[in-house]
mmCIF file of C-alpha atoms in Angstrom:
data_model
loop_
_atom_site.group_PDB
_atom_site.id
_atom_site.type_symbol
_atom_site.label_atom_id
_atom_site.label_comp_id
_atom_site.label_asym_id
_atom_site.label_seq_id
_atom_site.Cartn_x
_atom_site.Cartn_y
_atom_site.Cartn_z
ATOM 1 C CA ASP A 755 13.786 -21.716 17.242
ATOM 2 C CA TRP A 756 14.437 -22.945 13.590
ATOM 3 C CA PHE A 757 12.589 -20.162 12.526
ATOM 4 C CA SER A 758 13.474 -17.911 15.115
ATOM 5 C CA GLN A 759 17.329 -17.854 14.076
ATOM 6 C CA SER A 760 16.652 -17.894 10.312
ATOM 7 C CA CYS A 761 14.821 -14.847 11.248
ATOM 8 C CA GLU A 762 17.596 -13.642 13.127
ATOM 9 C CA LEU A 763 19.890 -14.285 10.115
ATOM 10 C CA LEU A 764 17.587 -12.385 7.602
ATOM 11 C CA LYS A 765 17.029 -9.456 10.035
ATOM 12 C CA PRO A 766 19.876 -7.185 8.702
ATOM 13 C CA LEU A 767 18.339 -8.051 4.906
ATOM 14 C CA TYR A 768 15.236 -7.096 6.101
ATOM 15 C CA ASP A 769 16.704 -3.689 7.442
ATOM 16 C CA HIS A 770 18.236 -3.149 3.934
ATOM 17 C CA LEU A 771 15.272 -3.889 2.137
ATOM 18 C CA ARG A 772 13.134 -1.310 4.298
ATOM 19 C CA ARG A 773 16.263 1.198 3.931
ATOM 20 C CA ARG A 774 16.171 0.669 0.044
ATOM 21 C CA VAL A 775 11.783 0.791 -0.250
ATOM 22 C CA LEU A 776 11.791 4.499 1.549
ATOM 23 C CA SER A 777 14.569 5.776 -0.097
ATOM 24 C CA THR A 778 12.284 5.773 -3.390
ATOM 25 C CA ASP A 779 10.356 8.439 -4.214
ATOM 26 C CA TYR A 780 7.062 7.332 -4.717
ATOM 27 C CA ILE A 781 5.308 4.457 -2.017
ATOM 28 C CA GLN A 782 1.905 2.750 -1.573
ATOM 29 C CA VAL A 783 1.070 1.812 2.272
ATOM 30 C CA ASP A 784 -1.893 0.137 3.559
ATOM 31 C CA GLU A 785 -2.210 -1.959 7.100
ATOM 32 C CA SER A 786 -4.090 -5.050 8.062
ATOM 33 C CA THR A 787 -5.157 -6.886 11.314
ATOM 34 C CA ILE A 788 -2.836 -9.898 12.987
ATOM 35 C CA PRO A 789 -4.340 -11.407 15.840
ATOM 36 C CA VAL A 790 -1.163 -11.602 18.635
ATOM 37 C CA ILE A 791 -1.176 -13.470 21.937
ATOM 38 C CA ASP A 792 -1.057 -11.201 24.875
ATOM 39 C CA ASN A 793 0.635 -13.284 27.596
ATOM 40 C CA GLU A 794 -0.621 -10.890 30.323
ATOM 41 C CA LYS A 795 -4.154 -11.199 29.179
ATOM 42 C CA LYS A 796 -3.785 -14.781 28.140
ATOM 43 C CA ARG A 797 -5.756 -14.249 24.702
ATOM 44 C CA ALA A 798 -5.296 -13.136 21.609
ATOM 45 C CA VAL A 799 -5.658 -9.527 20.923
ATOM 46 C CA LYS A 800 -5.833 -7.508 17.612
ATOM 47 C CA GLY A 801 -2.523 -6.117 16.092
ATOM 48 C CA TYR A 802 -1.710 -4.652 13.085
ATOM 49 C CA LEU A 803 0.662 -4.567 10.538
ATOM 50 C CA TRP A 804 2.160 -2.108 8.221
ATOM 51 C CA VAL A 805 2.839 -2.757 4.589
ATOM 52 C CA VAL A 806 5.138 -0.322 2.621
ATOM 53 C CA ARG A 807 5.752 -1.125 -1.311
ATOM 54 C CA SER A 808 7.880 1.054 -3.540
ATOM 55 C CA VAL A 809 5.498 1.163 -6.780
ATOM 56 C CA ASP A 810 8.751 1.368 -9.075
ATOM 57 C CA ASN A 811 9.841 -2.152 -8.771
ATOM 58 C CA GLY A 812 7.134 -3.600 -6.105
ATOM 59 C CA GLU A 813 9.300 -4.282 -3.232
ATOM 60 C CA VAL A 814 7.685 -4.578 -0.692
ATOM 61 C CA PHE A 815 8.193 -4.382 3.400
ATOM 62 C CA PHE A 816 6.021 -5.128 6.558
ATOM 63 C CA HIS A 817 6.347 -3.837 9.695
ATOM 64 C CA TYR A 818 4.912 -4.687 13.217
ATOM 65 C CA ASP A 819 5.125 -1.906 16.064
ATOM 66 C CA ARG A 820 3.741 -3.463 19.240
ATOM 67 C CA GLY A 821 0.698 -4.395 17.194
ATOM 68 C CA SER A 822 -0.054 -0.207 17.177
ATOM 69 C CA ARG A 823 -2.432 1.209 13.908
ATOM 70 C CA SER A 824 -1.775 4.939 15.762
ATOM 71 C CA GLU A 825 -0.580 8.385 14.034
ATOM 72 C CA LYS A 826 2.411 7.967 16.130
ATOM 73 C CA THR A 827 3.393 4.749 14.417
ATOM 74 C CA ALA A 828 2.896 6.036 11.059
ATOM 75 C CA MET A 829 4.732 9.227 11.877
ATOM 76 C CA VAL A 830 7.611 6.941 12.915
ATOM 77 C CA LEU A 831 7.483 5.035 9.886
ATOM 78 C CA LEU A 832 7.072 7.472 7.163
ATOM 79 C CA HIS A 833 9.217 10.193 9.317
ATOM 80 C CA ASP A 834 12.456 10.388 6.812
ATOM 81 C CA PHE A 835 10.355 9.233 3.869
ATOM 82 C CA LYS A 836 10.412 11.801 0.610
ATOM 83 C CA GLY A 837 8.080 11.879 -2.295
ATOM 84 C CA ALA A 838 4.663 10.516 -3.022
ATOM 85 C CA ILE A 839 2.633 8.186 -0.814
ATOM 86 C CA GLN A 840 -0.549 6.547 -1.505
ATOM 87 C CA SER A 841 -3.079 5.118 0.807
ATOM 88 C CA ASP A 842 -6.782 4.914 1.846
ATOM 89 C CA GLY A 843 -8.772 7.701 3.644
ATOM 90 C CA TYR A 844 -7.530 6.219 7.219
ATOM 91 C CA GLN A 845 -7.005 9.451 8.973
ATOM 92 C CA VAL A 846 -3.883 9.075 10.431
ATOM 93 C CA TYR A 847 -2.615 10.136 7.359
ATOM 94 C CA LYS A 848 -4.152 13.539 7.391
ATOM 95 C CA ARG A 849 -1.067 14.904 9.576
ATOM 96 C CA PHE A 850 1.213 13.901 6.370
ATOM 97 C CA GLU A 851 -0.522 16.713 4.357
ATOM 98 C CA THR A 852 1.036 19.740 6.677
ATOM 99 C CA LEU A 853 4.645 18.085 6.277
ATOM 100 C CA ASP A 854 7.416 18.996 3.765
ATOM 101 C CA GLY A 855 8.259 16.785 1.252
ATOM 102 C CA LYS A 856 5.355 14.640 1.352
ATOM 103 C CA LEU A 857 2.506 14.667 -1.401
ATOM 104 C CA MET A 858 -0.059 12.153 -0.728
ATOM 105 C CA LEU A 859 -2.206 10.107 -3.042
ATOM 106 C CA GLY A 860 -5.533 8.973 -2.768
ATOM 107 C CA CYS A 861 -7.193 5.793 -3.840
ATOM 108 C CA TRP A 862 -9.901 6.185 -6.318
ATOM 109 C CA ALA A 863 -10.613 1.834 -5.623
ATOM 110 C CA HIS A 864 -11.675 2.640 -2.196
ATOM 111 C CA ALA A 865 -13.950 5.680 -3.248
ATOM 112 C CA ARG A 866 -15.943 3.674 -5.982
ATOM 113 C CA ARG A 867 -16.281 0.714 -3.245
ATOM 114 C CA LYS A 868 -18.291 2.882 -1.126
ATOM 115 C CA PHE A 869 -20.764 4.183 -3.843
ATOM 116 C CA ASP A 870 -20.837 0.617 -4.745
ATOM 117 C CA GLU A 871 -21.924 -0.088 -1.486
ATOM 118 C CA ALA A 872 -24.684 2.874 -1.748
ATOM 119 C CA LEU A 873 -26.559 1.217 -4.887
ATOM 120 C CA GLN A 874 -29.374 -0.388 -3.131
ATOM 121 C CA GLU A 875 -29.979 2.596 -1.092
ATOM 122 C CA ASN A 876 -29.910 5.281 -4.007
ATOM 123 C CA GLU A 877 -29.253 3.727 -7.368
ATOM 124 C CA LYS A 878 -29.927 7.201 -9.658
ATOM 125 C CA LEU A 879 -27.271 8.976 -7.791
ATOM 126 C CA ALA A 880 -24.631 5.746 -6.635
ATOM 127 C CA THR A 881 -24.948 5.033 -10.594
ATOM 128 C CA GLN A 882 -23.956 8.451 -11.338
ATOM 129 C CA ALA A 883 -21.252 8.424 -9.111
ATOM 130 C CA MET A 884 -20.272 5.141 -10.042
ATOM 131 C CA LEU A 885 -20.269 6.208 -14.112
ATOM 132 C CA GLN A 886 -18.019 9.348 -13.554
ATOM 133 C CA ILE A 887 -15.773 6.913 -11.677
ATOM 134 C CA GLN A 888 -15.685 4.589 -14.577
ATOM 135 C CA SER A 889 -14.705 7.121 -17.017
ATOM 136 C CA LEU A 890 -11.792 7.597 -15.115
ATOM 137 C CA TYR A 891 -10.509 3.975 -14.926
ATOM 138 C CA ALA A 892 -11.770 4.074 -18.751
ATOM 139 C CA LEU A 893 -8.763 6.554 -19.837
ATOM 140 C CA GLU A 894 -6.343 4.373 -17.412
ATOM 141 C CA ARG A 895 -7.237 0.924 -19.649
ATOM 142 C CA ALA A 896 -6.552 3.583 -22.975
ATOM 143 C CA ALA A 897 -3.535 4.346 -21.703
ATOM 144 C CA ASP A 898 -2.538 0.567 -20.825
ATOM 145 C CA GLU A 899 -3.490 -0.343 -24.201
ATOM 146 C CA MET A 900 -1.733 2.108 -26.310
ATOM 147 C CA GLU A 901 1.813 1.287 -23.528
ATOM 148 C CA ALA A 902 1.607 5.010 -23.044
ATOM 149 C CA THR A 903 5.029 6.202 -21.447
ATOM 150 C CA PRO A 904 4.462 8.212 -18.397
ATOM 151 C CA ASP A 905 4.437 11.964 -20.002
ATOM 152 C CA GLN A 906 2.007 10.528 -22.883
ATOM 153 C CA ARG A 907 -0.320 8.947 -19.409
ATOM 154 C CA ARG A 908 0.229 12.093 -17.935
ATOM 155 C CA GLU A 909 -1.232 14.644 -21.016
ATOM 156 C CA LEU A 910 -3.992 12.460 -21.400
ATOM 157 C CA ARG A 911 -4.717 12.581 -17.972
ATOM 158 C CA ARG A 912 -4.547 16.798 -18.183
ATOM 159 C CA THR A 913 -6.842 16.813 -21.279
ATOM 160 C CA LYS A 914 -9.513 13.853 -20.677
ATOM 161 C CA ALA A 915 -9.019 13.138 -16.659
ATOM 162 C CA TYR A 916 -9.095 16.412 -14.875
ATOM 163 C CA PRO A 917 -12.348 17.752 -16.603
ATOM 164 C CA ILE A 918 -14.181 14.667 -15.618
ATOM 165 C CA LEU A 919 -12.431 15.459 -11.761
ATOM 166 C CA VAL A 920 -13.811 18.976 -11.989
ATOM 167 C CA THR A 921 -17.338 17.607 -12.889
ATOM 168 C CA PHE A 922 -17.156 15.327 -10.007
ATOM 169 C CA GLU A 923 -15.901 17.294 -7.236
ATOM 170 C CA LYS A 924 -18.887 19.667 -8.262
ATOM 171 C CA TRP A 925 -21.111 16.968 -7.938
ATOM 172 C CA LEU A 926 -20.534 15.637 -4.678
ATOM 173 C CA TYR A 927 -20.478 19.427 -3.637
ATOM 174 C CA ASP A 928 -24.143 19.855 -5.132
ATOM 175 C CA ASN A 929 -25.461 16.457 -4.078
ATOM 176 C CA TYR A 930 -24.478 15.771 -0.263
ATOM 177 C CA ASN A 931 -26.943 18.364 1.016
ATOM 178 C CA ALA A 932 -29.762 16.548 -0.293
ATOM 179 C CA LEU A 933 -29.346 13.492 1.366
ATOM 180 C CA LEU A 934 -29.862 12.261 4.917
ATOM 181 C CA PRO A 935 -26.366 12.259 6.482
ATOM 182 C CA GLN A 936 -26.974 9.053 7.481
ATOM 183 C CA SER A 937 -27.321 7.667 4.688
ATOM 184 C CA ARG A 938 -24.812 5.662 2.556
ATOM 185 C CA LEU A 939 -24.686 7.546 -0.015
ATOM 186 C CA ALA A 940 -24.348 10.923 2.059
ATOM 187 C CA LYS A 941 -21.347 8.932 3.582
ATOM 188 C CA ALA A 942 -19.782 8.149 0.271
ATOM 189 C CA ILE A 943 -19.956 11.783 -0.830
ATOM 190 C CA SER A 944 -18.707 12.954 2.244
ATOM 191 C CA TYR A 945 -15.528 10.145 2.156
ATOM 192 C CA THR A 946 -14.808 11.264 -1.490
ATOM 193 C CA TYR A 947 -15.251 14.996 -1.108
ATOM 194 C CA SER A 948 -13.414 14.984 2.362
ATOM 195 C CA ILE A 949 -10.444 12.955 0.223
ATOM 196 C CA PHE A 950 -10.549 14.702 -3.237
ATOM 197 C CA PRO A 951 -7.435 16.832 -3.325
ATOM 198 C CA LYS A 952 -5.496 13.285 -2.567
ATOM 199 C CA LEU A 953 -7.725 11.500 -4.934
ATOM 200 C CA SER A 954 -7.434 14.261 -7.690
ATOM 201 C CA ARG A 955 -3.383 14.607 -7.681
ATOM 202 C CA TYR A 956 -2.862 11.557 -9.832
ATOM 203 C CA HIS A 957 -3.253 13.342 -12.784
ATOM 204 C CA LEU A 958 -0.051 15.255 -12.082
ATOM 205 C CA ASP A 959 2.473 12.330 -12.860
ATOM 206 C CA GLY A 960 2.105 9.420 -15.264
ATOM 207 C CA ARG A 961 3.580 7.281 -12.849
ATOM 208 C CA TYR A 962 1.248 7.700 -10.042
ATOM 209 C CA ARG A 963 -1.647 4.744 -9.930
ATOM 210 C CA ILE A 964 -5.294 5.501 -9.901
ATOM 211 C CA ASP A 965 -5.485 3.253 -6.630
ATOM 212 C CA ASN A 966 -3.940 1.404 -4.388
ATOM 213 C CA ASN A 967 -4.906 -1.723 -5.519
ATOM 214 C CA LEU A 968 -1.029 -3.118 -5.872
ATOM 215 C CA VAL A 969 -0.296 -2.495 -1.973
ATOM 216 C CA GLU A 970 -3.333 -3.784 -1.503
ATOM 217 C CA ASN A 971 -2.482 -7.111 -3.298
ATOM 218 C CA ALA A 972 0.415 -7.299 -1.438
ATOM 219 C CA ILE A 973 -1.028 -7.482 1.913
ATOM 220 C CA ARG A 974 -3.681 -10.010 0.859
ATOM 221 C CA PRO A 975 -1.589 -13.087 1.852
ATOM 222 C CA LEU A 976 -1.654 -11.846 5.706
ATOM 223 C CA ALA A 977 -5.319 -12.163 5.223
ATOM 224 C CA ILE A 978 -4.761 -16.193 4.016
ATOM 225 C CA GLY A 979 -2.334 -16.632 6.674
ATOM 226 C CA ARG A 980 -4.833 -15.581 9.688
ATOM 227 C CA LYS A 981 -6.780 -18.578 8.159
ATOM 228 C CA ASN A 982 -4.180 -21.338 8.214
ATOM 229 C CA TYR A 983 -1.818 -20.364 11.371
ATOM 230 C CA LEU A 984 -4.370 -18.274 13.421
ATOM 231 C CA PHE A 985 -2.092 -16.125 15.610
ATOM 232 C CA CYS A 986 1.427 -15.126 16.247
ATOM 233 C CA GLY A 987 2.516 -16.560 19.958
ATOM 234 C CA ASN A 988 3.730 -13.069 20.890
ATOM 235 C CA ALA A 989 5.040 -9.805 19.870
ATOM 236 C CA GLU A 990 8.454 -11.269 18.959
ATOM 237 C CA ALA A 991 6.724 -13.790 16.446
ATOM 238 C CA ALA A 992 4.856 -11.022 14.560
ATOM 239 C CA ILE A 993 8.093 -9.034 13.973
ATOM 240 C CA ARG A 994 9.423 -12.115 12.644
ATOM 241 C CA ALA A 995 6.522 -12.763 10.233
ATOM 242 C CA ALA A 996 6.963 -9.014 9.311
ATOM 243 C CA ILE A 997 10.570 -10.188 8.006
ATOM 244 C CA VAL A 998 9.561 -13.244 6.511
ATOM 245 C CA TYR A 999 6.206 -11.496 4.856
ATOM 246 C CA SER A 1000 8.466 -8.601 3.506
ATOM 247 C CA LEU A 1001 11.230 -10.907 1.921
ATOM 248 C CA ILE A 1002 8.788 -13.707 0.539
ATOM 249 C CA GLY A 1003 6.428 -10.585 -0.460
ATOM 250 C CA SER A 1004 9.686 -9.020 -2.749
ATOM 251 C CA CYS A 1005 10.693 -12.591 -3.721
ATOM 252 C CA LYS A 1006 6.965 -12.582 -5.605
ATOM 253 C CA ALA A 1007 7.415 -9.306 -7.126
ATOM 254 C CA ALA A 1008 10.630 -10.000 -8.617
ATOM 255 C CA GLY A 1009 8.863 -13.621 -9.977
ATOM 256 C CA VAL A 1010 11.715 -15.217 -7.523
ATOM 257 C CA ASN A 1011 11.076 -18.586 -6.339
ATOM 258 C CA PRO A 1012 10.770 -18.456 -2.557
ATOM 259 C CA ALA A 1013 12.234 -21.700 -1.932
ATOM 260 C CA GLU A 1014 15.374 -21.698 -4.021
ATOM 261 C CA TRP A 1015 15.985 -17.624 -3.050
ATOM 262 C CA LEU A 1016 15.722 -18.977 1.052
ATOM 263 C CA GLU A 1017 18.181 -21.434 0.392
ATOM 264 C CA ASP A 1018 20.691 -19.999 -1.229
ATOM 265 C CA VAL A 1019 20.400 -16.569 0.543
ATOM 266 C CA LEU A 1020 20.564 -18.854 4.330
ATOM 267 C CA SER A 1021 23.889 -20.133 3.178
ATOM 268 C CA LYS A 1022 25.180 -16.895 2.570
ATOM 269 C CA ILE A 1023 23.689 -14.268 4.593
ATOM 270 C CA TYR A 1024 25.802 -15.067 8.155
ATOM 271 C CA SER A 1025 29.093 -14.407 5.553
ATOM 272 C CA TYR A 1026 27.694 -11.170 4.121
ATOM 273 C CA SER A 1027 26.408 -9.716 7.145
ATOM 274 C CA SER A 1028 29.777 -10.285 8.458
ATOM 275 C CA GLY A 1029 31.066 -7.860 5.670
ATOM 276 C CA ASN A 1030 32.358 -10.252 3.353
ATOM 277 C CA GLY A 1031 29.736 -9.421 0.874
ATOM 278 C CA ASN A 1032 27.073 -6.396 -0.179
ATOM 279 C CA LEU A 1033 23.502 -7.322 1.216
ATOM 280 C CA GLU A 1034 22.012 -5.420 -2.236
ATOM 281 C CA ASP A 1035 22.680 -8.374 -3.839
ATOM 282 C CA LEU A 1036 20.804 -10.730 -1.540
ATOM 283 C CA LEU A 1037 17.714 -8.824 -2.429
ATOM 284 C CA PRO A 1038 15.270 -10.941 -4.356
ATOM 285 C CA LEU A 1039 15.616 -8.198 -7.385
ATOM 286 C CA SER A 1040 19.425 -8.255 -7.333
ATOM 287 C CA TRP A 1041 19.570 -12.014 -6.679
ATOM 288 C CA LYS A 1042 17.506 -12.798 -9.799
ATOM 289 C CA ARG A 1043 19.635 -10.377 -12.314
ATOM 290 C CA ASN A 1044 23.002 -11.885 -10.670
ATOM 291 C CA GLN A 1045 21.291 -15.509 -10.916
ATOM 292 C CA THR A 1046 20.334 -14.706 -14.786
ATOM 293 C CA CYS A 1047 24.318 -14.008 -15.277
ATOM 294 C CA VAL A 1048 25.479 -16.750 -13.923
ATOM 295 C CA LYS A 1049 23.507 -18.661 -16.162
#
């Protein structure tokens, strides 16, 4: 009950965080399973938590909608968002390609993983693919080492990465028909080729990431939690979990001690929610700046 009541107090702050993340112009999206007790079935069923991350400042929020992973859930979640959306190749994101105001970006880490899984089956061709992907990552490391600005990174991608992308796309097309459709390598090629426009768009803007790894890192605590608490007692508990994962995940991104933040915020949140303060000041990033100013 204490946890439930604390989440009820924190809900307005969670809603504000969610609006703030969706007001940016570049997000990363992922989803992962969370077991939830279905009281009618009297057992745990597989639900899903979605996570949306602002790339610019690392703020993150989790979303639970009856545990659904459907296209409808994704559409409702991101309906009003305008900007770049980076995701893996999950099919529900295809719908966004046809909508105005949304630019879909792919994840090269997922593509590379597919070819890594095919190495034992066809080492020669899988290695060729891996080397081309590694060349793209080598350029990103070079940009990191030179502390490139977004404009400098975009120019490096335009001159160095784009030719590799063109060559690799042709390689994918040329090699697919020579393979058995059910082979791992053929599946890796088919996956990569089918989303290649999404994969190649990162070169358009130096702010865009080459992969979705940062949002995967943000969702990793969910996997750790599953091993500890095992399941959520009901749908309401899953929603409360989403609230806490969101706020503590944003604390981590801001470099804020979650215990210190929670102790301070829980003592103030009722007053702020009643209109006696700006909720913006209680979000971890703003809270950290305010604490620094006070010191």
